[in-house]
Amino acid sequence: MQKDKFTLWALSWPIFIELFLQFLLGAVDTLMVSRLSDDAVAVVGFSNQLFNALTTLFATVAGGAGILIAQKLGSDREEEARTVSIISLKVTALIGAVLSVILIIVPGPIARVLQMPEELVPLARVYISIVGGGMVLTAVMSTLSTAIRNTGNTKGPMYTAVGMNIIHIVMNYGFIFGAFGFPQWGLTGVAISTLVSRLIATLVLLFIYVGTFQRQITVSDLRIFDRRLFKEIMQIGWPLGVNMGCWVFSQLAIFSFLAMLGTQVLAARTYMNTLESFCFLLGYSVALATQIQIAHLFGGGRTKEAYSAAYRALKIGMPLVMLNALVLLLAGKYLLSLFTSDPEILTIGVSLLWMNLLLQPGKMLNMALGDALNALGDTRFVMNISLISMWLIATGCSYLLGVSLGWGVVAIYACMITDEYFRGALSLIRWRGRKYLRSKEAEMERERLKESPACHALHPEEGLSFS
């Protein structure tokens, strides 16, 4: 395994391109759907929050496996890394298939349970059943991309994202405007476009994955299941999944609160979600690359390098997100006008752009240090602070201040900002404590001492002297 694949630059720039293209996919999706109606935009934004929430069910396995793959490769145990990837693929595919069936059968009741405005339910029923029906593709695509990326090959998922974006944009345009001989199917067409582009991306990633490890993966390998390795995956993965679930479900709850404030507020938040993605793309790509790098260094016992890598991510990422937030503030009103001409939505959006200046540095602090802790396997700590902060501060206070007291979307944003900084500060304290790094150093010292007596047993005369 080439070590230079795990440098920060080699890992981060393809991740950034991939994330940027995903952002572009979402932005173009929202822009094109806005040509249909603001209601359609609200349905897409709301439904995507639901899908993000459900992905945590298989992201638990995929995320844990990704970290473990990088750690195993760092300690030169490629066969175990290969087995971990196969196990995670099988398990996540099964979870995704179950979710697909549920979303196809009961999309309407799900929308109502989530407090979606009644006038949006008919559109939501169509969109959720089609896009949600492909949740198995999302599960497989996510797992393959994570496995490939954590072997140091960040270019493969990037090139796949390029192709997926091109296909999705072309099909979106065709279905919405009736171009290229496509039927003009509106939001239904957008859903079909999403499904088809993900299917193609999954097939491409599967082709790359087969040759990712030194020993090629075959169909017969799908019978492999190692309980010990699966236990290792879940030890890292289940707290990681709970942490991700906390964030996604809290965001889903917040979207429900926004829906209570009206469709225009919900649409404004959806537009802001798209614009905010621009702010932390570079920062998040650095944080994600650092997670892979730290996991690899940690697996190889290079603890000092792993410790300093987190601070390097902050040093690089923090200025980037702050600059991007400033650019967005200056150009935000124009960008929002590309999506909608509704004056109330524009007013809400512009007011949130100022708060975004405070939000993004907190996010960067959280991303860099949270991902660094996850890379070491310290996922339970990240989970615990997420359970406390996201539900009490981000969600609980958002409902109390934004809905109950009637302070609206600005109060909800203030709660989200507070949550980011609170978790970031606790993660910084934890990282400075070096708990897992010290444990690794102690483990390596014990291994060294075990080997030392063995050497003396083989050559006892080396310890003797004669006068």
Short mmCIF file of C-alpha atoms in Angstrom, two decimals:
data_model
loop_
_atom_site.label_atom_id
_atom_site.label_comp_id
_atom_site.label_asym_id
_atom_site.label_seq_id
_atom_site.Cartn_x
_atom_site.Cartn_y
_atom_site.Cartn_z
CA MET A 1 0.00 0.00 0.00
CA GLN A 2 1.54 3.31 -1.08
CA LYS A 3 1.98 5.61 1.92
CA ASP A 4 1.93 8.79 -0.19
CA LYS A 5 -1.75 8.13 -0.91
CA PHE A 6 -2.43 9.11 2.69
CA THR A 7 -0.97 12.63 2.61
CA LEU A 8 -3.49 15.36 3.41
CA TRP A 9 -3.28 16.93 -0.04
CA ALA A 10 -3.60 13.62 -1.91
CA LEU A 11 -6.69 12.72 0.12
CA SER A 12 -8.41 16.10 0.37
CA TRP A 13 -8.52 17.54 -3.14
CA PRO A 14 -10.46 14.64 -4.74
CA ILE A 15 -12.80 14.63 -1.72
CA PHE A 16 -13.39 18.35 -2.24
CA ILE A 17 -14.17 17.85 -5.94
CA GLU A 18 -16.55 15.03 -5.06
CA LEU A 19 -18.29 17.07 -2.35
CA PHE A 20 -18.44 20.13 -4.58
CA LEU A 21 -20.12 18.11 -7.30
CA GLN A 22 -22.58 16.72 -4.76
CA PHE A 23 -23.26 20.31 -3.69
CA LEU A 24 -23.66 21.26 -7.35
CA LEU A 25 -26.08 18.37 -7.78
CA GLY A 26 -28.18 19.64 -4.87
CA ALA A 27 -28.00 23.27 -6.00
CA VAL A 28 -28.97 22.51 -9.59
CA ASP A 29 -31.68 20.16 -8.33
CA THR A 30 -33.12 22.91 -6.15
CA LEU A 31 -32.75 25.54 -8.88
CA MET A 32 -34.50 23.39 -11.47
CA VAL A 33 -37.23 22.28 -9.08
CA SER A 34 -37.82 25.93 -8.15
CA ARG A 35 -38.99 26.41 -11.75
CA LEU A 36 -41.87 24.10 -10.88
CA SER A 37 -42.95 25.77 -7.60
CA ASP A 38 -41.81 26.69 -4.11
CA ASP A 39 -44.02 23.84 -2.88
CA ALA A 40 -41.98 21.39 -4.92
CA VAL A 41 -38.78 22.81 -3.42
CA ALA A 42 -40.17 22.38 0.10
CA VAL A 43 -41.07 18.74 -0.67
CA VAL A 44 -37.56 17.99 -1.99
CA GLY A 45 -35.89 19.68 1.00
CA PHE A 46 -38.16 17.97 3.52
CA SER A 47 -37.86 14.56 1.86
CA ASN A 48 -34.08 14.81 1.70
CA GLN A 49 -34.00 15.38 5.44
CA LEU A 50 -36.01 12.17 5.84
CA PHE A 51 -33.63 10.26 3.57
CA ASN A 52 -30.62 11.62 5.45
CA ALA A 53 -32.18 10.43 8.69
CA LEU A 54 -32.70 6.92 7.33
CA THR A 55 -29.17 6.67 5.95
CA THR A 56 -27.86 6.63 9.51
CA LEU A 57 -29.22 3.08 9.81
CA PHE A 58 -26.65 1.79 7.34
CA ALA A 59 -24.08 4.56 7.86
CA THR A 60 -23.47 2.98 11.27
CA VAL A 61 -21.89 0.00 9.53
CA ALA A 62 -20.34 1.87 6.61
CA GLY A 63 -18.75 4.54 8.80
CA GLY A 64 -17.31 2.08 11.30
CA ALA A 65 -15.99 -0.08 8.49
CA GLY A 66 -14.34 2.88 6.76
CA ILE A 67 -12.38 3.89 9.85
CA LEU A 68 -11.43 0.28 10.55
CA ILE A 69 -10.24 -0.22 6.95
CA ALA A 70 -7.86 2.74 7.25
CA GLN A 71 -6.60 1.51 10.63
CA LYS A 72 -6.01 -2.03 9.32
CA LEU A 73 -4.14 -0.74 6.28
CA GLY A 74 -2.04 1.48 8.55
CA SER A 75 -0.97 -1.61 10.49
CA ASP A 76 -0.32 -3.59 7.26
CA ARG A 77 -3.26 -5.99 7.68
CA GLU A 78 -4.80 -5.67 4.24
CA GLU A 79 -6.64 -9.01 4.26
CA GLU A 80 -8.56 -7.96 7.34
CA ALA A 81 -9.34 -4.60 5.73
CA ARG A 82 -10.64 -6.44 2.67
CA THR A 83 -12.86 -8.68 4.81
CA VAL A 84 -14.21 -5.67 6.71
CA SER A 85 -15.26 -4.04 3.44
CA ILE A 86 -17.10 -7.18 2.26
CA ILE A 87 -18.98 -7.57 5.55
CA SER A 88 -20.06 -3.93 5.55
CA LEU A 89 -21.29 -4.15 1.94
CA LYS A 90 -23.53 -7.14 2.68
CA VAL A 91 -25.01 -5.72 5.85
CA THR A 92 -25.74 -2.24 4.46
CA ALA A 93 -27.30 -3.66 1.29
CA LEU A 94 -29.73 -5.65 3.44
CA ILE A 95 -30.66 -2.60 5.53
CA GLY A 96 -31.11 -0.48 2.40
CA ALA A 97 -33.40 -3.07 0.82
CA VAL A 98 -35.68 -3.10 3.89
CA LEU A 99 -35.88 0.71 3.88
CA SER A 100 -36.71 0.73 0.16
CA VAL A 101 -39.69 -1.56 0.68
CA ILE A 102 -41.04 0.56 3.56
CA LEU A 103 -40.75 3.85 1.64
CA ILE A 104 -42.47 2.40 -1.41
CA ILE A 105 -45.39 1.05 0.62
CA VAL A 106 -46.21 3.92 3.04
CA PRO A 107 -44.87 7.28 1.77
CA GLY A 108 -48.01 9.26 2.62
CA PRO A 109 -48.32 8.26 6.28
CA ILE A 110 -44.59 8.92 6.76
CA ALA A 111 -45.00 12.48 5.41
CA ARG A 112 -47.92 13.14 7.76
CA VAL A 113 -46.11 11.75 10.80
CA LEU A 114 -43.31 14.21 10.10
CA GLN A 115 -45.81 17.10 10.15
CA MET A 116 -45.46 17.93 6.48
CA PRO A 117 -48.11 20.55 5.52
CA GLU A 118 -51.18 18.76 4.13
CA GLU A 119 -51.05 20.59 0.81
CA LEU A 120 -47.59 19.11 0.17
CA VAL A 121 -48.48 15.49 0.95
CA PRO A 122 -49.59 14.49 -2.60
CA LEU A 123 -46.29 15.68 -4.07
CA ALA A 124 -44.36 14.12 -1.18
CA ARG A 125 -46.05 10.76 -1.70
CA VAL A 126 -44.72 10.55 -5.27
CA TYR A 127 -41.22 11.85 -4.51
CA ILE A 128 -40.66 9.74 -1.37
CA SER A 129 -41.87 6.51 -2.99
CA ILE A 130 -39.62 6.86 -6.05
CA VAL A 131 -36.42 8.26 -4.53
CA GLY A 132 -36.91 6.36 -1.25
CA GLY A 133 -37.51 3.18 -3.23
CA GLY A 134 -33.89 3.44 -4.32
CA MET A 135 -32.58 3.56 -0.76
CA VAL A 136 -30.83 0.23 -1.36
CA LEU A 137 -28.77 1.99 -4.06
CA THR A 138 -27.91 4.78 -1.65
CA ALA A 139 -26.79 2.22 0.93
CA VAL A 140 -24.58 0.30 -1.49
CA MET A 141 -23.20 3.47 -3.09
CA SER A 142 -22.33 4.98 0.29
CA THR A 143 -20.60 1.82 1.51
CA LEU A 144 -18.60 1.32 -1.67
CA SER A 145 -17.52 4.95 -1.75
CA THR A 146 -16.48 4.86 1.92
CA ALA A 147 -14.50 1.64 1.51
CA ILE A 148 -12.72 2.86 -1.62
CA ARG A 149 -11.95 6.27 -0.11
CA ASN A 150 -10.47 4.80 3.08
CA THR A 151 -7.97 2.74 1.10
CA GLY A 152 -6.51 6.07 -0.01
CA ASN A 153 -8.23 6.08 -3.40
CA THR A 154 -10.23 9.30 -3.20
CA LYS A 155 -10.13 9.83 -6.98
CA GLY A 156 -12.45 6.91 -7.83
CA PRO A 157 -15.48 8.30 -5.96
CA MET A 158 -14.65 11.75 -7.36
CA TYR A 159 -14.79 10.61 -10.99
CA THR A 160 -17.99 8.72 -10.26
CA ALA A 161 -19.53 11.89 -8.81
CA VAL A 162 -18.63 13.75 -12.02
CA GLY A 163 -20.50 11.26 -14.16
CA MET A 164 -23.48 11.07 -11.80
CA ASN A 165 -23.84 14.85 -11.81
CA ILE A 166 -23.77 15.13 -15.57
CA ILE A 167 -26.39 12.41 -16.00
CA HIS A 168 -28.62 13.84 -13.27
CA ILE A 169 -28.51 17.42 -14.58
CA VAL A 170 -29.25 16.37 -18.16
CA MET A 171 -32.15 14.13 -17.12
CA ASN A 172 -33.51 16.78 -14.74
CA TYR A 173 -33.56 19.35 -17.50
CA GLY A 174 -35.22 16.89 -19.84
CA PHE A 175 -37.98 15.85 -17.43
CA ILE A 176 -38.74 19.36 -16.13
CA PHE A 177 -38.75 21.21 -19.46
CA GLY A 178 -39.59 18.35 -21.84
CA ALA A 179 -36.24 18.65 -23.64
CA PHE A 180 -34.22 15.99 -25.52
CA GLY A 181 -37.40 14.04 -26.23
CA PHE A 182 -38.12 13.46 -22.52
CA PRO A 183 -41.72 13.60 -21.27
CA GLN A 184 -42.47 16.68 -19.14
CA TRP A 185 -43.04 14.87 -15.83
CA GLY A 186 -42.14 17.61 -13.35
CA LEU A 187 -41.25 16.45 -9.84
CA THR A 188 -41.89 12.81 -10.80
CA GLY A 189 -39.23 13.17 -13.49
CA VAL A 190 -36.80 14.70 -11.01
CA ALA A 191 -37.29 11.68 -8.75
CA ILE A 192 -36.70 9.25 -11.62
CA SER A 193 -33.59 11.20 -12.64
CA THR A 194 -32.21 10.89 -9.10
CA LEU A 195 -32.87 7.15 -9.08
CA VAL A 196 -31.27 6.45 -12.46
CA SER A 197 -28.14 8.53 -11.78
CA ARG A 198 -27.62 6.71 -8.47
CA LEU A 199 -28.02 3.32 -10.15
CA ILE A 200 -25.31 4.14 -12.69
CA ALA A 201 -23.01 5.53 -9.98
CA THR A 202 -23.47 2.36 -7.92
CA LEU A 203 -22.46 0.16 -10.85
CA VAL A 204 -19.35 2.24 -11.53
CA LEU A 205 -18.30 2.18 -7.86
CA LEU A 206 -18.83 -1.58 -7.77
CA PHE A 207 -16.46 -1.95 -10.74
CA ILE A 208 -13.81 0.14 -8.95
CA TYR A 209 -14.33 -1.69 -5.66
CA VAL A 210 -13.69 -5.14 -7.15
CA GLY A 211 -10.05 -4.19 -7.82
CA THR A 212 -9.48 -1.96 -4.79
CA PHE A 213 -7.42 -4.46 -2.76
CA GLN A 214 -4.38 -6.42 -3.87
CA ARG A 215 -6.47 -9.60 -3.99
CA GLN A 216 -9.43 -9.02 -6.28
CA ILE A 217 -12.92 -9.36 -4.81
CA THR A 218 -15.11 -12.04 -6.41
CA VAL A 219 -18.72 -13.18 -6.07
CA SER A 220 -17.64 -16.11 -3.89
CA ASP A 221 -16.23 -13.62 -1.35
CA LEU A 222 -19.78 -12.53 -0.52
CA ARG A 223 -20.05 -15.66 1.63
CA ILE A 224 -17.35 -14.30 3.96
CA PHE A 225 -18.41 -13.30 7.46
CA ASP A 226 -16.01 -12.84 10.37
CA ARG A 227 -17.74 -12.30 13.72
CA ARG A 228 -14.67 -10.83 15.35
CA LEU A 229 -14.23 -8.21 12.63
CA PHE A 230 -17.95 -7.45 12.56
CA LYS A 231 -17.76 -6.84 16.31
CA GLU A 232 -14.87 -4.42 15.72
CA ILE A 233 -16.92 -2.64 13.06
CA MET A 234 -19.87 -2.21 15.39
CA GLN A 235 -17.74 -1.12 18.35
CA ILE A 236 -16.68 1.86 16.27
CA GLY A 237 -19.80 2.08 14.15
CA TRP A 238 -22.78 2.01 16.51
CA PRO A 239 -21.78 5.15 18.45
CA LEU A 240 -20.85 6.75 15.13
CA GLY A 241 -24.31 5.86 13.81
CA VAL A 242 -26.03 7.24 16.92
CA ASN A 243 -24.01 10.44 16.55
CA MET A 244 -24.97 10.78 12.91
CA GLY A 245 -28.54 9.90 13.79
CA CYS A 246 -28.62 12.61 16.44
CA TRP A 247 -27.62 15.22 13.91
CA VAL A 248 -29.90 14.08 11.11
CA PHE A 249 -32.95 13.44 13.29
CA SER A 250 -32.45 16.72 15.12
CA GLN A 251 -32.32 18.46 11.74
CA LEU A 252 -35.47 16.60 10.73
CA ALA A 253 -37.14 17.77 13.94
CA ILE A 254 -36.01 21.33 13.25
CA PHE A 255 -37.46 21.08 9.74
CA SER A 256 -40.73 20.01 11.36
CA PHE A 257 -40.60 23.11 13.58
CA LEU A 258 -39.96 25.26 10.52
CA ALA A 259 -42.92 23.62 8.78
CA MET A 260 -45.07 24.76 11.72
CA LEU A 261 -43.94 28.32 10.98
CA GLY A 262 -45.19 28.04 7.38
CA THR A 263 -44.27 26.85 3.89
CA GLN A 264 -42.33 30.04 3.12
CA VAL A 265 -40.05 29.58 6.13
CA LEU A 266 -39.54 25.93 5.16
CA ALA A 267 -38.66 26.92 1.58
CA ALA A 268 -36.25 29.61 2.82
CA ARG A 269 -34.44 27.08 5.01
CA THR A 270 -34.21 24.68 2.05
CA TYR A 271 -32.60 27.39 -0.08
CA MET A 272 -30.25 28.29 2.76
CA ASN A 273 -29.26 24.63 3.15
CA THR A 274 -28.13 24.69 -0.46
CA LEU A 275 -26.15 27.92 -0.08
CA GLU A 276 -24.61 26.96 3.26
CA SER A 277 -23.20 23.81 1.70
CA PHE A 278 -20.89 26.05 -0.28
CA CYS A 279 -19.37 27.44 2.92
CA PHE A 280 -18.05 24.27 4.48
CA LEU A 281 -17.19 22.21 1.38
CA LEU A 282 -13.48 22.95 1.56
CA GLY A 283 -13.42 22.68 5.34
CA TYR A 284 -15.33 19.42 5.40
CA SER A 285 -13.15 17.88 2.71
CA VAL A 286 -10.09 18.72 4.83
CA ALA A 287 -11.75 17.25 7.94
CA LEU A 288 -12.77 14.05 6.15
CA ALA A 289 -9.32 13.63 4.62
CA THR A 290 -7.79 14.19 8.06
CA GLN A 291 -10.01 11.46 9.52
CA ILE A 292 -8.69 8.96 6.97
CA GLN A 293 -5.12 10.13 7.56
CA ILE A 294 -5.38 9.98 11.37
CA ALA A 295 -6.96 6.50 11.27
CA HIS A 296 -4.10 5.31 9.05
CA LEU A 297 -1.43 6.92 11.27
CA PHE A 298 -3.09 5.60 14.42
CA GLY A 299 -3.25 2.07 13.02
CA GLY A 300 0.47 2.29 12.28
CA GLY A 301 1.29 3.55 15.78
CA ARG A 302 2.38 7.01 14.61
CA THR A 303 0.57 8.78 17.44
CA LYS A 304 2.44 12.09 17.47
CA GLU A 305 1.75 12.65 13.79
CA ALA A 306 -1.90 11.69 14.33
CA TYR A 307 -2.23 14.23 17.18
CA SER A 308 -0.84 17.15 15.17
CA ALA A 309 -2.92 16.27 12.10
CA ALA A 310 -6.14 17.50 13.78
CA TYR A 311 -4.66 20.94 14.44
CA ARG A 312 -3.40 21.10 10.87
CA ALA A 313 -6.97 20.51 9.70
CA LEU A 314 -8.21 23.42 11.84
CA LYS A 315 -5.40 25.68 10.68
CA ILE A 316 -6.30 25.04 7.04
CA GLY A 317 -10.06 24.66 7.31
CA MET A 318 -11.05 27.53 9.60
CA PRO A 319 -9.90 30.39 7.29
CA LEU A 320 -11.52 28.64 4.34
CA VAL A 321 -14.99 28.41 5.86
CA MET A 322 -14.84 31.96 7.21
CA LEU A 323 -13.86 33.34 3.81
CA ASN A 324 -16.58 31.33 2.10
CA ALA A 325 -19.19 32.56 4.60
CA LEU A 326 -18.17 36.16 3.90
CA VAL A 327 -18.40 35.65 0.14
CA LEU A 328 -21.83 34.10 0.58
CA LEU A 329 -22.99 37.07 2.67
CA LEU A 330 -21.92 39.50 -0.04
CA ALA A 331 -23.44 37.53 -2.92
CA GLY A 332 -26.25 35.80 -1.00
CA LYS A 333 -29.15 38.06 -1.97
CA TYR A 334 -28.36 37.63 -5.66
CA LEU A 335 -27.95 33.87 -5.28
CA LEU A 336 -31.25 33.54 -3.41
CA SER A 337 -33.01 35.47 -6.18
CA LEU A 338 -31.94 32.72 -8.60
CA PHE A 339 -34.12 30.30 -6.67
CA THR A 340 -37.19 32.39 -5.85
CA SER A 341 -38.79 35.80 -6.35
CA ASP A 342 -40.97 35.58 -3.25
CA PRO A 343 -40.09 38.72 -1.20
CA GLU A 344 -40.80 37.10 2.16
CA ILE A 345 -38.56 34.12 1.41
CA LEU A 346 -35.80 36.48 0.26
CA THR A 347 -36.09 38.56 3.45
CA ILE A 348 -35.85 35.48 5.67
CA GLY A 349 -32.89 34.13 3.68
CA VAL A 350 -30.87 37.36 3.82
CA SER A 351 -31.32 37.62 7.61
CA LEU A 352 -29.94 34.10 7.99
CA LEU A 353 -26.85 34.90 5.89
CA TRP A 354 -25.54 37.10 8.72
CA MET A 355 -26.01 34.31 11.25
CA ASN A 356 -24.17 31.97 8.90
CA LEU A 357 -20.98 33.95 9.62
CA LEU A 358 -21.15 32.68 13.19
CA LEU A 359 -22.38 29.19 12.31
CA GLN A 360 -19.61 28.08 9.95
CA PRO A 361 -16.53 28.44 12.23
CA GLY A 362 -18.36 26.40 14.86
CA LYS A 363 -19.11 23.74 12.28
CA MET A 364 -15.44 23.61 11.26
CA LEU A 365 -14.31 23.19 14.86
CA ASN A 366 -16.79 20.37 15.26
CA MET A 367 -15.97 18.64 11.98
CA ALA A 368 -12.20 18.64 12.41
CA LEU A 369 -12.06 17.49 16.04
CA GLY A 370 -15.11 15.23 15.92
CA ASP A 371 -13.73 13.39 12.87
CA ALA A 372 -10.31 13.18 14.51
CA LEU A 373 -11.79 11.52 17.60
CA ASN A 374 -13.81 9.15 15.41
CA ALA A 375 -10.64 8.17 13.54
CA LEU A 376 -9.16 6.86 16.79
CA GLY A 377 -12.29 4.88 17.57
CA ASP A 378 -13.33 7.32 20.31
CA THR A 379 -16.85 7.38 18.89
CA ARG A 380 -18.68 6.93 22.18
CA PHE A 381 -17.51 10.30 23.48
CA VAL A 382 -18.67 12.03 20.30
CA MET A 383 -21.98 10.18 20.61
CA ASN A 384 -22.49 11.22 24.23
CA ILE A 385 -21.93 14.92 23.66
CA SER A 386 -24.16 14.75 20.59
CA LEU A 387 -27.02 13.19 22.55
CA ILE A 388 -26.80 15.95 25.14
CA SER A 389 -26.14 18.97 22.97
CA MET A 390 -28.16 18.26 19.84
CA TRP A 391 -31.34 17.32 21.66
CA LEU A 392 -31.21 19.79 24.53
CA ILE A 393 -29.68 22.80 22.77
CA ALA A 394 -30.24 22.44 19.01
CA THR A 395 -33.64 20.74 19.14
CA GLY A 396 -35.16 21.45 22.55
CA CYS A 397 -34.25 25.11 22.68
CA SER A 398 -35.25 25.55 19.02
CA TYR A 399 -38.78 24.41 19.84
CA LEU A 400 -38.93 26.44 23.05
CA LEU A 401 -37.60 29.68 21.60
CA GLY A 402 -38.58 29.38 17.95
CA VAL A 403 -42.05 27.84 18.21
CA SER A 404 -43.38 28.11 21.77
CA LEU A 405 -42.17 31.66 22.42
CA GLY A 406 -42.70 32.64 18.79
CA TRP A 407 -39.23 34.05 18.13
CA GLY A 408 -39.12 32.25 14.79
CA VAL A 409 -36.38 31.04 12.52
CA VAL A 410 -33.70 33.44 13.84
CA ALA A 411 -33.99 31.91 17.32
CA ILE A 412 -33.77 28.42 15.81
CA TYR A 413 -30.55 29.39 14.02
CA ALA A 414 -29.12 30.80 17.25
CA CYS A 415 -29.71 27.45 18.95
CA MET A 416 -27.98 25.61 16.10
CA ILE A 417 -24.96 27.92 16.42
CA THR A 418 -24.74 27.38 20.18
CA ASP A 419 -24.87 23.61 19.70
CA GLU A 420 -21.96 23.63 17.22
CA TYR A 421 -19.64 25.62 19.49
CA PHE A 422 -20.57 23.64 22.59
CA ARG A 423 -19.74 20.29 20.98
CA GLY A 424 -16.62 21.72 19.34
CA ALA A 425 -15.28 22.98 22.66
CA LEU A 426 -15.85 19.63 24.38
CA SER A 427 -14.16 17.79 21.49
CA LEU A 428 -11.15 20.10 21.74
CA ILE A 429 -10.78 19.34 25.46
CA ARG A 430 -11.06 15.61 24.76
CA TRP A 431 -8.47 15.74 21.96
CA ARG A 432 -5.98 17.60 24.14
CA GLY A 433 -6.36 14.85 26.76
CA ARG A 434 -4.89 12.33 24.23
CA LYS A 435 -6.69 9.40 25.94
CA TYR A 436 -6.75 6.99 22.97
CA LEU A 437 -3.34 8.07 21.74
CA ARG A 438 -1.80 7.34 25.14
CA SER A 439 -3.54 3.95 25.20
CA LYS A 440 -2.05 3.14 21.80
CA GLU A 441 1.41 4.15 22.97
CA ALA A 442 1.04 1.95 26.06
CA GLU A 443 -0.11 -0.97 23.90
CA MET A 444 2.91 -0.57 21.63
CA GLU A 445 5.21 -0.47 24.66
CA ARG A 446 3.69 -3.70 25.99
CA GLU A 447 4.24 -5.35 22.61
CA ARG A 448 7.85 -4.19 22.63
CA LEU A 449 8.40 -5.62 26.10
CA LYS A 450 6.82 -8.94 25.09
CA GLU A 451 9.25 -9.29 22.22
CA SER A 452 12.28 -8.32 24.30
CA PRO A 453 12.31 -11.37 26.69
CA ALA A 454 11.80 -13.66 23.75
CA CYS A 455 14.95 -12.33 22.17
CA HIS A 456 16.89 -12.91 25.39
CA ALA A 457 15.50 -16.43 25.68
CA LEU A 458 16.83 -17.22 22.23
CA HIS A 459 20.25 -15.70 23.03
CA PRO A 460 20.75 -15.97 26.81
CA GLU A 461 24.50 -15.65 26.48
CA GLU A 462 24.06 -12.01 25.43
CA GLY A 463 23.02 -11.17 28.98
CA LEU A 464 26.06 -12.89 30.62
CA SER A 465 29.52 -11.56 31.31
CA PHE A 466 32.69 -13.42 32.33
CA SER A 467 35.47 -12.02 34.41
#
